[in-house]
Structure formats: structure tokens, C-alpha cells
Amino acid sequence: MQDKAAFTPPNMWLAVLALSLATFMQVLDSTIANVALPTIAGNLGVSADQGTWVITSFAVCNAIALPLTGWFTRRFGQLKLFIGSVVMFTLTSFLCGFAHSMTELIIFRALQGFFAGPMFPMCQTLLLVIFPSSKRSMALALLSMVTVVAPIVGPITGGWITDNYSWPWIFYINVPIGIFASIVVWTQLRSREETTTHSPIDYIGIALLVLGVGLLQVVLDKGNDLDWFASPHIIIMSTISAISLVSFVIWELGERHPIVNLRLFKDRNFAIGTVSLTLGYAAFFAINIILPQWLQTQMGYTAIWAGLAAAPMGVLPLMMTPIIGRYASKFDLRILASLSFLTMGASCLIRAQFNTDVDFRTIAEVQLFMGIGVAFFFMPITTIVLSNLNGAEVAEGSGLATFFRVLGGSFASSLTTWIWSRREVFHHANLTESVSIYNPSAVDYLDKMGGATQQHLAFVDKTIEQQAYMMSTIDYFWILGWGFMALIVVIWFARPPFVRSGAPGAPSAGH
């Protein structure tokens, strides 16, 4: 029988290209639709608030599908699951572009999000299978590059397509990529043997997972719009979600054939790696939210220029990926992860020195510097996560770690907007107290403008608002900076060696 761990496709780099393109397409799609939301809502005749369900429906179903990846893999096999996910993702992408109403679009986006779930974990698993043991760091480094670049390219591409063509094309562009990727991966990997099992379906586990994770994702996506726990809807959904998730954990730990293998967290490296990946990605994601938001709302940048200011973050990961992939195994991966956290933390602390006079070049240079940290982030931590897993556990662990990474991004998205707006209100109130007839500086400033007219006071209030948002942005970058520094301590709880000796990614007959 062929050694599954040593499987080599007829054309290695063609297989790698197809796997990477499929993953790039999936990660890109999670951000590309965001900038087109106002246009989509306007064209389909709904409010902007209703239009946000285009994002929420995708996120909810994607979050549900990710933890199920391990079970899908055992049932259908890695290759069939990957090909099936790509084909259905491509079909639902076409249907999203073809949708004639918001209801249709939301349904197709929900299906698209569900089929997108297994794509990243399966790409990761298949890359580990086709690369020899000595080059698996290269496989993970390549995948990390895709994970970093796609979210940067997404908003810029989405804005350009929407401005120059029409919004359906942000979905139609997936069709040729999906067809190419599915055909190539199938022809390159179909001769590889796989073992599948038909264990009983854990219906209770699935029901609790769908209810708990689905409602949690809705709460995170809609919390800011509904003013969080001031809304009875948020309170009810949060309560049901919490009860469902606690019940899910208890049920799965006692189930003989769990739908999600939570026992993986008994492994020290998987637990520490997943915590580091989740918190590190959440902080990284928060930077990608607050920086463009601040530039567009307070600094007068257009969406395209805000995207260009953030884009240099992807330059160094592109250049450094081959080097990291080749030489990373010669170092203690905890050192590389620490370097990542140190650099990204330092970049946040540098941004905490910004003021409203900061120019485009300075912002771009700090983004470029942060790229060093990003380059060293995904590959070392992913290797630590998977270091003690073998056989079918790799797909299960990859799906579970990706789920927590995505959930971390959802928490970051909600908390960033909430903290940023709350701190602005706090600073605005403090600064406004200084504008009174009892403050000689304020009186002198207004006199130079021509007196305390309504127009002049409105101008002063606008200036105070801009400075309050600047102070709020500084506060948040301080939090992120020291958060990254704290993760340096966490990652050192992982235990070497981090080189797996088994046959990762290839389900053994025992599973």
C-alpha cells in the first residue's frame, strides 16, 4: 500500500497553486463584500441596516461549519470534502451575484459561508500531506502569506470592482478560480488513498453547536447596532447561546462519538497554541478594523487610500515567506512567535504616539514595520498547534483552531467598535468641560475666531470630536500593544519539540 505520508502529486507546484488560490478566494470573500454593502443595499432597495445581514449570514454559517470539519473529514475524506466545499462555494458565489432580492442574497451568502468553512482547514491539511516532512514549514508559511494578503486585497478589490463594474462581479470572480482549483486539485490528488469512517451522527451535539455558535455570532455582529445589553433581543440571544455552549461542552466530553473533538485541548501545545492564535489574531484583526475606520471617518481618507495606507503590511510577509519556510525549523518556534508578538506590539505602541497631523508616509511605514511581525505569526504558531497531532486529529485540530481564530476576529470586530466609540464619548466630555467662559484660553481662542457664535462653536465641537477620536484611537493602540507583549509570556508555556514524527494529515486505519 502507498505510504500516505509520502504522497507526492504529479505536479507539486500546480497542486500548491490550486490549493492556495482556493484558500485565497475564500479568505478574500470574507472581506470583499464589506465595502460594497451600501451599493448592494441601494440596488436591492433595502436599508443599510438590512444590508449588514449579507455579512452576518456568511459569518454565522461559517462559524457553525468550522468545528464540524473534523467530523466531515472522517465521514467523506479530506479530498472529497475539499473539492465538494470548493464546488459548492463556487456555485453559491454565482448565485449570490445572480440574486434579485436581498432575501435571496442572504440565503445564498449563508450557504456560501457554510461551504467556505472546511476550505481553509482542508487546504492546510492537504498541504501538510503533499509536502515532505522537511518542507512542511514552507507549506504553513505559504498558507500564512495567503491568510495575510487576502484581507488586505479584499476591500481594495471590492471597492474597485464596485466603482468600475457592478457589485455582482465581486461574487462572479470566484467562479473561474473555483473551477480551476477544483479540477486541478482533483486531478493532482485523486490517486491518494484515504480511510473514512461512518460513526453515528451526534444530533444533539450538532443542535447545541448550531444554536450556541449561531446565536453568539449574531450577538457579536449585531451587538453594536442594538446597543448590546440594553436590547432585550441581545439579552435573550446571549442567554440561550451561553446555555447551549455550556451544554455542548458537557455533552461532547461525555459522548462516545462527539461531533467536535474537544479532547484535543488536553494536549498542552494545542491548547497554548490555539489560545495564542486566537488572541493574537484578534489583536491583529482589531488593527485592521480601527486603522481604516479612523483614517476614513476622522482623517478624510477615501476607502481606496485607507486601503493603500494599510497595504504595506503585506509586503514583507510576501518577501520573507520563502526564507521563513526554509529556515524556521532550525529555531525554537517560541522565539519566532515571540518576535512576532514583540514587533506587532511595538508597532501598536508607535501608533499610540500618532496625532492628527500624521501623514500617509508615516502610517504606511509603521504598517511596513508591522509586516515583520505578521510574517512570523501564522507559521510558528500553527506548527505549535498541530505539533502533537497525528492522523485524523490534524484535520480536527486545524478546523477547531481555525474556528477559534475566526471567533476571535468576530469578538475583535465588535469590541473594537464598542471600545472606540465609548472612549471617544469619555474624551469628548472631558475636553468639552474646558470650553467655558471660565477658561481664559478658550475665551481667547473664540475671540480670535470672531466671538462665540453658533458657527464658531460648531467648528470647535468638530475639532473636539476629531481630537477625542484621536485620543480614543491612541488608547486602543496602547491596549493592543501591551496585549501583544503579554502573549510573549503565554507562548512560552508550549513544550518542544514542535516537529511531528507521525504522518500528519493522513487518517490512519485506527481512526
Coordinates of C-alpha atoms in Angstrom, one line a residue:
M1 CA 0.0 0.0 0.0
Q2 CA 1.2 3.5 -0.8
D3 CA 2.7 5.5 2.1
K4 CA 0.1 8.2 2.6
A5 CA 2.5 10.4 4.4
A6 CA 4.9 10.4 1.5
F7 CA 2.3 11.1 -1.2
T8 CA 3.6 13.4 -4.0
P9 CA 1.2 14.8 -6.7
P10 CA 2.3 14.5 -10.4
N11 CA 2.9 18.3 -10.4
M12 CA 3.6 19.6 -6.9
W13 CA 3.6 23.3 -7.6
L14 CA 0.5 23.1 -9.7
A15 CA -1.3 21.4 -6.8
V16 CA 0.0 24.0 -4.4
L17 CA -1.1 26.9 -6.7
A18 CA -4.6 25.5 -6.9
L19 CA -4.9 24.9 -3.2
S20 CA -3.6 28.4 -2.4
L21 CA -5.9 30.0 -5.0
A22 CA -8.9 28.3 -3.5
T23 CA -8.0 29.5 0.0
F24 CA -7.2 33.0 -1.2
M25 CA -10.6 33.1 -2.8
Q26 CA -12.3 32.0 0.4
V27 CA -10.4 34.4 2.7
L28 CA -10.8 37.3 0.2
D29 CA -14.6 36.8 0.1
S30 CA -14.9 37.3 3.8
T31 CA -13.9 41.0 3.4
I32 CA -14.5 41.9 -0.3
A33 CA -18.3 42.4 0.2
N34 CA -17.9 44.8 3.1
V35 CA -17.1 47.9 1.0
A36 CA -19.9 47.1 -1.5
L37 CA -22.7 46.9 1.2
P38 CA -24.1 50.5 0.6
T39 CA -24.3 49.8 -3.1
I40 CA -25.8 46.4 -2.7
A41 CA -28.4 47.7 -0.3
G42 CA -29.3 50.6 -2.6
N43 CA -29.6 48.4 -5.7
L44 CA -31.8 45.9 -3.9
G45 CA -34.0 48.5 -2.3
V46 CA -33.3 47.9 1.4
S47 CA -31.9 49.9 4.2
A48 CA -28.2 49.8 5.1
D49 CA -29.1 48.1 8.4
Q50 CA -30.8 45.2 6.5
G51 CA -27.8 45.1 4.2
T52 CA -25.5 44.1 7.0
W53 CA -27.2 40.7 7.1
V54 CA -25.1 39.9 3.9
I55 CA -22.1 39.9 6.3
T56 CA -23.8 38.4 9.3
S57 CA -25.3 35.4 7.4
F58 CA -21.9 34.5 6.0
A59 CA -20.2 34.8 9.4
V60 CA -22.8 32.7 11.3
C61 CA -22.8 29.7 8.9
N62 CA -19.0 29.9 8.5
A63 CA -18.6 29.7 12.3
I64 CA -21.0 26.8 12.5
A65 CA -19.2 24.8 9.8
L66 CA -15.7 25.2 11.1
P67 CA -15.9 23.0 14.2
L68 CA -17.7 20.3 12.1
T69 CA -14.8 20.0 9.7
G70 CA -13.2 17.1 11.7
W71 CA -16.4 15.1 11.5
F72 CA -16.9 15.9 7.8
T73 CA -13.4 14.7 7.2
R74 CA -13.9 11.4 8.9
R75 CA -17.1 10.8 7.0
F76 CA -16.2 11.9 3.5
G77 CA -12.4 12.1 3.4
Q78 CA -10.1 15.1 3.0
L79 CA -10.0 15.4 -0.7
K80 CA -13.7 14.9 -1.3
L81 CA -14.6 17.4 1.4
F82 CA -12.2 20.0 0.0
I83 CA -13.4 19.5 -3.6
G84 CA -17.1 19.5 -2.5
S85 CA -16.6 22.6 -0.5
V86 CA -14.9 24.5 -3.4
V87 CA -17.5 23.4 -5.9
M88 CA -20.4 24.4 -3.7
F89 CA -18.7 27.7 -2.7
T90 CA -18.2 28.5 -6.4
L91 CA -21.9 27.7 -7.2
T92 CA -23.2 29.7 -4.3
S93 CA -20.9 32.6 -5.3
F94 CA -22.5 32.6 -8.7
L95 CA -26.0 32.5 -7.1
C96 CA -25.0 35.5 -4.8
G97 CA -24.2 37.6 -7.9
F98 CA -27.4 36.4 -9.7
A99 CA -29.6 37.2 -6.7
H100 CA -32.5 39.6 -7.5
S101 CA -33.6 40.4 -3.9
M102 CA -32.0 40.8 -0.5
T103 CA -33.7 37.7 0.8
E104 CA -32.1 35.6 -2.0
L105 CA -28.7 37.2 -1.4
I106 CA -28.8 36.5 2.3
I107 CA -29.8 32.8 1.8
F108 CA -27.0 32.3 -0.8
R109 CA -24.5 34.1 1.4
A110 CA -25.4 31.8 4.3
L111 CA -24.8 28.7 2.2
Q112 CA -21.6 30.3 0.8
G113 CA -20.4 30.8 4.4
F114 CA -21.2 27.2 5.4
F115 CA -19.3 25.7 2.4
A116 CA -16.4 28.1 3.0
G117 CA -15.9 26.6 6.5
P118 CA -13.9 23.5 5.7
M119 CA -11.8 25.1 2.9
F120 CA -9.1 26.6 5.0
P121 CA -8.6 23.6 7.4
M122 CA -8.6 21.2 4.4
C123 CA -6.1 23.3 2.5
Q124 CA -3.8 23.3 5.5
T125 CA -4.2 19.5 5.9
L126 CA -3.6 18.7 2.3
L127 CA -0.6 21.0 2.1
L128 CA 0.9 19.1 5.1
V129 CA 0.2 15.8 3.3
I130 CA 1.8 16.6 -0.1
F131 CA 4.9 18.4 1.3
P132 CA 7.7 16.2 2.7
S133 CA 8.4 16.4 6.4
S134 CA 11.4 18.6 5.9
K135 CA 9.4 21.2 4.0
R136 CA 6.2 21.4 6.0
S137 CA 7.3 24.7 7.4
M138 CA 7.3 26.0 3.8
A139 CA 3.7 24.8 3.4
L140 CA 2.5 26.6 6.5
A141 CA 4.4 29.7 5.6
L142 CA 2.8 29.8 2.2
L143 CA -0.6 29.5 3.7
S144 CA 0.1 32.2 6.2
M145 CA 1.0 34.5 3.4
V146 CA -2.3 33.9 1.7
T147 CA -4.1 34.5 5.1
V148 CA -2.4 37.9 5.5
V149 CA -2.6 39.2 1.9
A150 CA -6.2 38.3 1.1
P151 CA -7.9 40.5 3.8
I152 CA -5.7 43.5 2.6
V153 CA -6.6 43.0 -1.0
G154 CA -10.3 42.3 -0.3
P155 CA -11.5 45.9 0.5
I156 CA -9.4 47.5 -2.3
T157 CA -10.6 45.0 -4.9
G158 CA -14.2 45.2 -3.7
G159 CA -14.1 49.0 -3.9
W160 CA -12.5 49.0 -7.4
I161 CA -15.0 46.4 -8.8
T162 CA -18.0 48.2 -7.3
D163 CA -16.9 51.6 -8.7
N164 CA -15.9 50.4 -12.2
Y165 CA -18.3 47.5 -12.9
S166 CA -21.2 46.3 -10.7
W167 CA -21.5 44.6 -7.3
P168 CA -22.4 41.1 -8.6
W169 CA -18.8 40.8 -10.1
I170 CA -17.4 40.7 -6.5
F171 CA -19.0 37.2 -6.4
Y172 CA -18.7 36.2 -10.1
I173 CA -14.9 36.5 -10.0
N174 CA -14.9 33.4 -7.7
V175 CA -16.4 31.2 -10.5
P176 CA -13.3 30.8 -12.8
I177 CA -11.0 30.5 -9.8
G178 CA -13.2 27.8 -8.1
I179 CA -13.5 25.8 -11.3
F180 CA -9.7 25.9 -11.9
A181 CA -8.9 25.0 -8.3
S182 CA -11.4 22.1 -8.0
I183 CA -10.3 20.5 -11.3
V184 CA -6.6 20.8 -10.7
V185 CA -6.7 19.6 -7.0
W186 CA -8.8 16.6 -8.0
T187 CA -6.6 15.6 -10.9
Q188 CA -3.4 16.0 -8.8
L189 CA -4.6 14.3 -5.6
R190 CA -7.2 11.7 -6.6
S191 CA -4.8 8.8 -6.6
R192 CA -4.1 9.3 -2.9
E193 CA -5.7 6.7 -0.6
E194 CA -7.9 7.8 2.3
T195 CA -9.7 6.0 5.0
T196 CA -13.2 7.1 6.0
T197 CA -15.5 6.0 8.9
H198 CA -19.2 6.0 9.3
S199 CA -19.6 6.7 13.0
P200 CA -23.1 7.6 14.5
I201 CA -24.2 11.1 14.0
D202 CA -24.2 13.2 17.1
Y203 CA -27.5 15.0 16.5
I204 CA -27.7 16.6 20.0
G205 CA -24.2 17.9 19.6
I206 CA -25.0 19.4 16.2
A207 CA -28.2 21.0 17.5
L208 CA -26.4 22.6 20.5
L209 CA -23.5 23.8 18.3
V210 CA -25.7 25.4 15.7
L211 CA -27.8 27.1 18.4
G212 CA -24.9 28.2 20.6
V213 CA -22.4 29.3 17.9
G214 CA -25.1 30.7 15.6
L215 CA -26.7 33.0 18.2
L216 CA -23.2 34.0 19.5
Q217 CA -22.2 35.2 16.1
V218 CA -25.4 37.1 15.6
V219 CA -24.9 38.8 19.0
L220 CA -21.3 39.8 18.0
D221 CA -22.4 41.1 14.6
K222 CA -25.5 43.0 15.8
G223 CA -24.5 44.0 19.3
N224 CA -23.2 47.5 18.5
D225 CA -26.3 48.2 16.3
L226 CA -28.7 47.2 19.1
D227 CA -26.7 48.8 21.9
W228 CA -25.7 45.5 23.4
F229 CA -27.5 44.5 26.7
A230 CA -29.8 47.5 26.5
S231 CA -31.6 45.4 23.9
P232 CA -33.9 42.5 25.1
H233 CA -33.1 40.7 21.9
I234 CA -29.4 40.7 22.7
I235 CA -30.1 39.5 26.3
I236 CA -32.3 36.6 25.1
M237 CA -29.9 35.5 22.4
S238 CA -26.8 35.8 24.7
T239 CA -28.6 33.7 27.4
I240 CA -29.7 31.0 25.0
S241 CA -26.2 30.9 23.4
A242 CA -24.4 30.6 26.8
I243 CA -26.7 27.8 28.0
S244 CA -26.3 26.0 24.6
L245 CA -22.5 26.3 24.5
V246 CA -22.0 25.1 28.2
S247 CA -24.4 22.2 27.5
F248 CA -22.5 21.5 24.2
V249 CA -19.1 21.2 26.1
I250 CA -20.6 18.9 28.7
W251 CA -22.3 16.7 26.2
E252 CA -19.3 16.4 23.8
L253 CA -16.9 15.5 26.6
G254 CA -19.2 12.6 27.6
E255 CA -20.2 11.5 24.1
R256 CA -18.5 8.3 22.6
H257 CA -18.7 9.7 19.0
P258 CA -18.6 13.5 19.5
I259 CA -19.3 15.8 16.5
V260 CA -16.4 18.0 17.7
N261 CA -13.3 16.5 19.4
L262 CA -12.8 18.8 22.4
R263 CA -10.4 16.3 24.0
L264 CA -7.7 17.8 21.8
F265 CA -7.4 20.6 24.4
K266 CA -5.9 18.0 26.7
D267 CA -2.7 18.4 24.6
R268 CA -0.7 21.2 26.0
N269 CA 0.7 22.6 22.7
F270 CA -2.7 22.5 21.0
A271 CA -4.3 24.4 23.9
I272 CA -1.5 27.0 24.3
G273 CA -1.1 27.4 20.5
T274 CA -4.9 27.9 20.0
V275 CA -5.1 30.5 22.8
S276 CA -2.1 32.4 21.3
L277 CA -3.5 32.1 17.8
T278 CA -7.0 33.3 18.8
L279 CA -5.8 36.3 20.9
G280 CA -3.0 37.2 18.6
Y281 CA -5.3 37.1 15.5
A282 CA -8.0 39.1 17.4
A283 CA -5.5 41.9 18.1
F284 CA -4.2 41.7 14.5
F285 CA -7.8 41.9 13.2
A286 CA -8.5 44.8 15.5
I287 CA -5.7 46.8 14.0
N288 CA -7.1 46.1 10.5
I289 CA -10.5 47.5 11.7
I290 CA -9.6 50.5 13.7
L291 CA -6.9 52.0 11.4
P292 CA -9.0 52.2 8.2
Q293 CA -12.1 53.3 10.2
W294 CA -10.1 56.1 11.9
L295 CA -8.5 57.2 8.6
Q296 CA -11.8 57.3 6.7
T297 CA -14.0 58.9 9.4
Q298 CA -11.6 61.3 11.0
M299 CA -8.6 61.9 8.7
G300 CA -10.5 62.4 5.4
Y301 CA -9.1 59.3 3.6
T302 CA -11.2 57.6 0.9
A303 CA -11.7 53.8 1.2
I304 CA -9.1 53.2 -1.5
W305 CA -6.5 55.5 0.1
A306 CA -7.2 53.9 3.5
G307 CA -6.6 50.5 1.9
L308 CA -3.4 51.7 0.4
A309 CA -2.1 53.1 3.7
A310 CA -2.7 49.6 5.3
A311 CA -1.4 47.6 2.3
P312 CA 2.4 47.8 3.1
M313 CA 1.7 45.4 5.9
G314 CA 1.6 42.6 3.3
V315 CA 4.9 43.5 1.6
L316 CA 7.4 41.9 3.9
P317 CA 5.4 38.7 4.5
L318 CA 5.4 38.2 0.7
M319 CA 9.2 38.6 0.6
M320 CA 10.1 36.7 3.8
T321 CA 7.8 33.7 3.3
P322 CA 10.3 31.5 1.4
I323 CA 13.1 32.3 3.9
I324 CA 10.9 31.6 6.9
G325 CA 9.6 28.4 5.4
R326 CA 13.1 27.2 4.7
Y327 CA 14.9 28.0 7.9
A328 CA 12.2 28.2 10.6
S329 CA 12.7 24.6 11.7
K330 CA 16.3 25.4 12.8
F331 CA 15.0 27.7 15.5
D332 CA 12.8 27.3 18.6
L333 CA 9.4 28.3 17.3
R334 CA 8.6 30.1 20.5
I335 CA 11.4 32.6 19.7
L336 CA 9.9 33.3 16.3
A337 CA 6.4 33.7 17.8
S338 CA 7.8 36.0 20.5
L339 CA 9.5 38.1 17.8
S340 CA 6.1 38.3 16.0
F341 CA 4.3 39.5 19.2
L342 CA 7.1 41.9 20.0
T343 CA 7.1 43.5 16.6
M344 CA 3.3 43.8 16.3
G345 CA 3.1 45.1 19.9
A346 CA 5.9 47.7 19.2
S347 CA 4.0 48.9 16.0
C348 CA 0.9 49.5 18.1
L349 CA 2.9 51.4 20.7
I350 CA 4.4 53.5 17.9
R351 CA 0.8 54.3 16.6
A352 CA -0.1 55.3 20.1
Q353 CA 2.3 58.3 19.5
F354 CA 0.3 59.5 16.5
N355 CA -1.6 62.8 16.3
T356 CA -4.0 64.3 13.8
D357 CA -1.0 65.7 11.8
V358 CA 0.4 62.3 11.0
D359 CA 1.0 61.9 7.3
F360 CA 0.4 59.0 4.8
R361 CA 4.0 58.0 4.7
T362 CA 4.4 57.6 8.4
I363 CA 1.3 55.4 8.6
A364 CA 2.5 53.3 5.7
E365 CA 6.0 52.9 7.2
V366 CA 4.6 51.6 10.5
Q367 CA 2.4 49.2 8.6
L368 CA 5.5 48.0 6.7
F369 CA 7.4 47.5 10.0
M370 CA 4.4 45.5 11.4
G371 CA 4.8 43.2 8.4
I372 CA 7.8 41.7 10.1
G373 CA 5.7 40.5 12.9
V374 CA 2.9 39.3 10.6
A375 CA 5.4 37.2 8.6
F376 CA 6.5 35.4 11.8
F377 CA 3.0 35.0 13.2
F378 CA 1.0 32.3 11.5
M379 CA 3.6 29.6 10.6
P380 CA 5.3 29.2 14.0
I381 CA 2.0 29.2 16.0
T382 CA 0.2 26.9 13.6
T383 CA 3.1 24.5 13.8
I384 CA 2.9 24.6 17.6
V385 CA -0.9 24.0 17.4
L386 CA -0.5 20.9 15.3
S387 CA 2.8 19.6 16.7
N388 CA 1.5 16.7 18.7
L389 CA -1.5 15.8 16.5
N390 CA -1.4 12.8 14.1
G391 CA -3.7 11.2 11.5
A392 CA -7.3 12.5 11.5
E393 CA -6.5 14.7 14.5
V394 CA -4.7 17.1 12.2
A395 CA -7.9 18.0 10.3
E396 CA -9.9 18.1 13.5
G397 CA -7.4 20.3 15.2
S398 CA -7.0 22.6 12.2
G399 CA -10.8 23.1 11.9
L400 CA -11.1 23.7 15.7
A401 CA -8.2 26.2 15.8
T402 CA -9.5 28.0 12.7
F403 CA -12.9 28.2 14.3
F404 CA -11.5 29.9 17.4
R405 CA -9.3 32.2 15.2
V406 CA -12.4 33.3 13.3
L407 CA -14.4 33.7 16.5
G408 CA -11.5 35.8 17.9
G409 CA -11.8 38.1 14.8
S410 CA -15.6 38.4 15.4
F411 CA -15.0 39.4 19.1
A412 CA -12.4 41.9 18.0
S413 CA -14.7 43.4 15.4
S414 CA -17.4 44.0 17.9
L415 CA -15.2 45.1 20.8
T416 CA -13.1 47.5 18.7
T417 CA -16.1 49.5 17.5
W418 CA -17.6 49.5 21.0
I419 CA -14.5 50.5 22.9
W420 CA -13.5 53.1 20.3
S421 CA -16.9 54.8 20.4
R422 CA -17.1 54.7 24.2
R423 CA -13.7 56.1 24.8
E424 CA -14.5 58.9 22.3
V425 CA -17.6 59.8 24.4
F426 CA -15.4 59.9 27.5
H427 CA -12.7 62.1 26.0
H428 CA -15.2 64.3 24.3
A429 CA -16.9 65.0 27.6
N430 CA -13.6 65.8 29.3
L431 CA -12.4 68.1 26.5
T432 CA -15.8 69.9 26.3
E433 CA -15.5 70.8 30.0
S434 CA -12.6 73.1 29.1
V435 CA -14.7 75.2 26.7
S436 CA -16.3 77.7 29.1
I437 CA -16.3 81.3 29.9
Y438 CA -14.2 80.4 33.0
N439 CA -11.3 79.2 30.8
P440 CA -9.2 82.2 29.5
S441 CA -7.6 80.1 26.8
A442 CA -11.0 79.0 25.4
V443 CA -12.3 82.6 25.6
D444 CA -9.2 83.9 23.8
Y445 CA -9.5 81.2 21.1
L446 CA -13.1 82.1 20.4
D447 CA -12.3 85.8 20.4
K448 CA -9.7 85.3 17.7
M449 CA -12.3 83.5 15.6
G450 CA -14.7 86.4 16.0
G451 CA -16.7 85.5 19.1
A452 CA -18.8 82.6 20.5
T453 CA -21.2 82.4 17.6
Q454 CA -23.1 79.2 16.8
Q455 CA -21.0 78.6 13.7
H456 CA -17.7 79.0 15.6
L457 CA -18.9 76.8 18.5
A458 CA -19.9 74.1 16.0
F459 CA -16.4 74.3 14.5
V460 CA -14.9 74.0 18.0
D461 CA -17.1 70.9 18.7
K462 CA -16.0 69.3 15.4
T463 CA -12.4 69.9 16.4
I464 CA -13.0 68.4 19.9
E465 CA -14.7 65.4 18.3
Q466 CA -11.7 64.8 16.0
Q467 CA -9.3 65.1 18.9
A468 CA -11.5 62.8 21.1
Y469 CA -11.4 60.1 18.4
M470 CA -7.6 60.5 18.1
M471 CA -7.3 60.0 21.9
S472 CA -9.6 57.0 21.7
T473 CA -7.5 55.5 18.9
I474 CA -4.3 56.1 21.0
D475 CA -6.0 54.4 24.0
Y476 CA -6.9 51.3 21.9
F477 CA -3.4 51.0 20.4
W478 CA -2.0 51.1 23.9
I479 CA -4.3 48.2 24.9
L480 CA -3.3 46.2 21.7
G481 CA 0.4 46.9 22.2
W482 CA 0.6 45.6 25.7
G483 CA -1.8 42.7 24.8
F484 CA 0.7 41.5 22.2
M485 CA 3.5 41.8 24.8
A486 CA 1.5 39.6 27.3
L487 CA 1.2 36.9 24.6
I488 CA 5.0 36.5 24.6
V489 CA 4.6 35.1 28.1
V490 CA 1.8 32.8 27.1
I491 CA 3.5 31.2 24.1
W492 CA 6.5 30.0 26.3
F493 CA 4.1 27.6 28.1
A494 CA 4.2 25.5 24.9
R495 CA 6.6 22.5 25.2
P496 CA 9.1 21.5 22.5
P497 CA 9.8 19.5 20.3
F498 CA 7.5 21.0 17.7
V499 CA 8.4 18.7 14.8
R500 CA 5.9 16.0 14.3
S501 CA 7.2 12.5 13.7
G502 CA 4.0 10.8 12.6
A503 CA 2.0 11.1 9.5
P504 CA 0.1 14.3 9.9
G505 CA -3.0 14.8 7.8
A506 CA -3.3 11.1 6.7
P507 CA -6.1 9.4 8.6
S508 CA -4.8 6.0 9.8
A509 CA -6.9 2.9 9.9
G510 CA -7.3 3.3 13.6
H511 CA -9.5 6.4 13.3

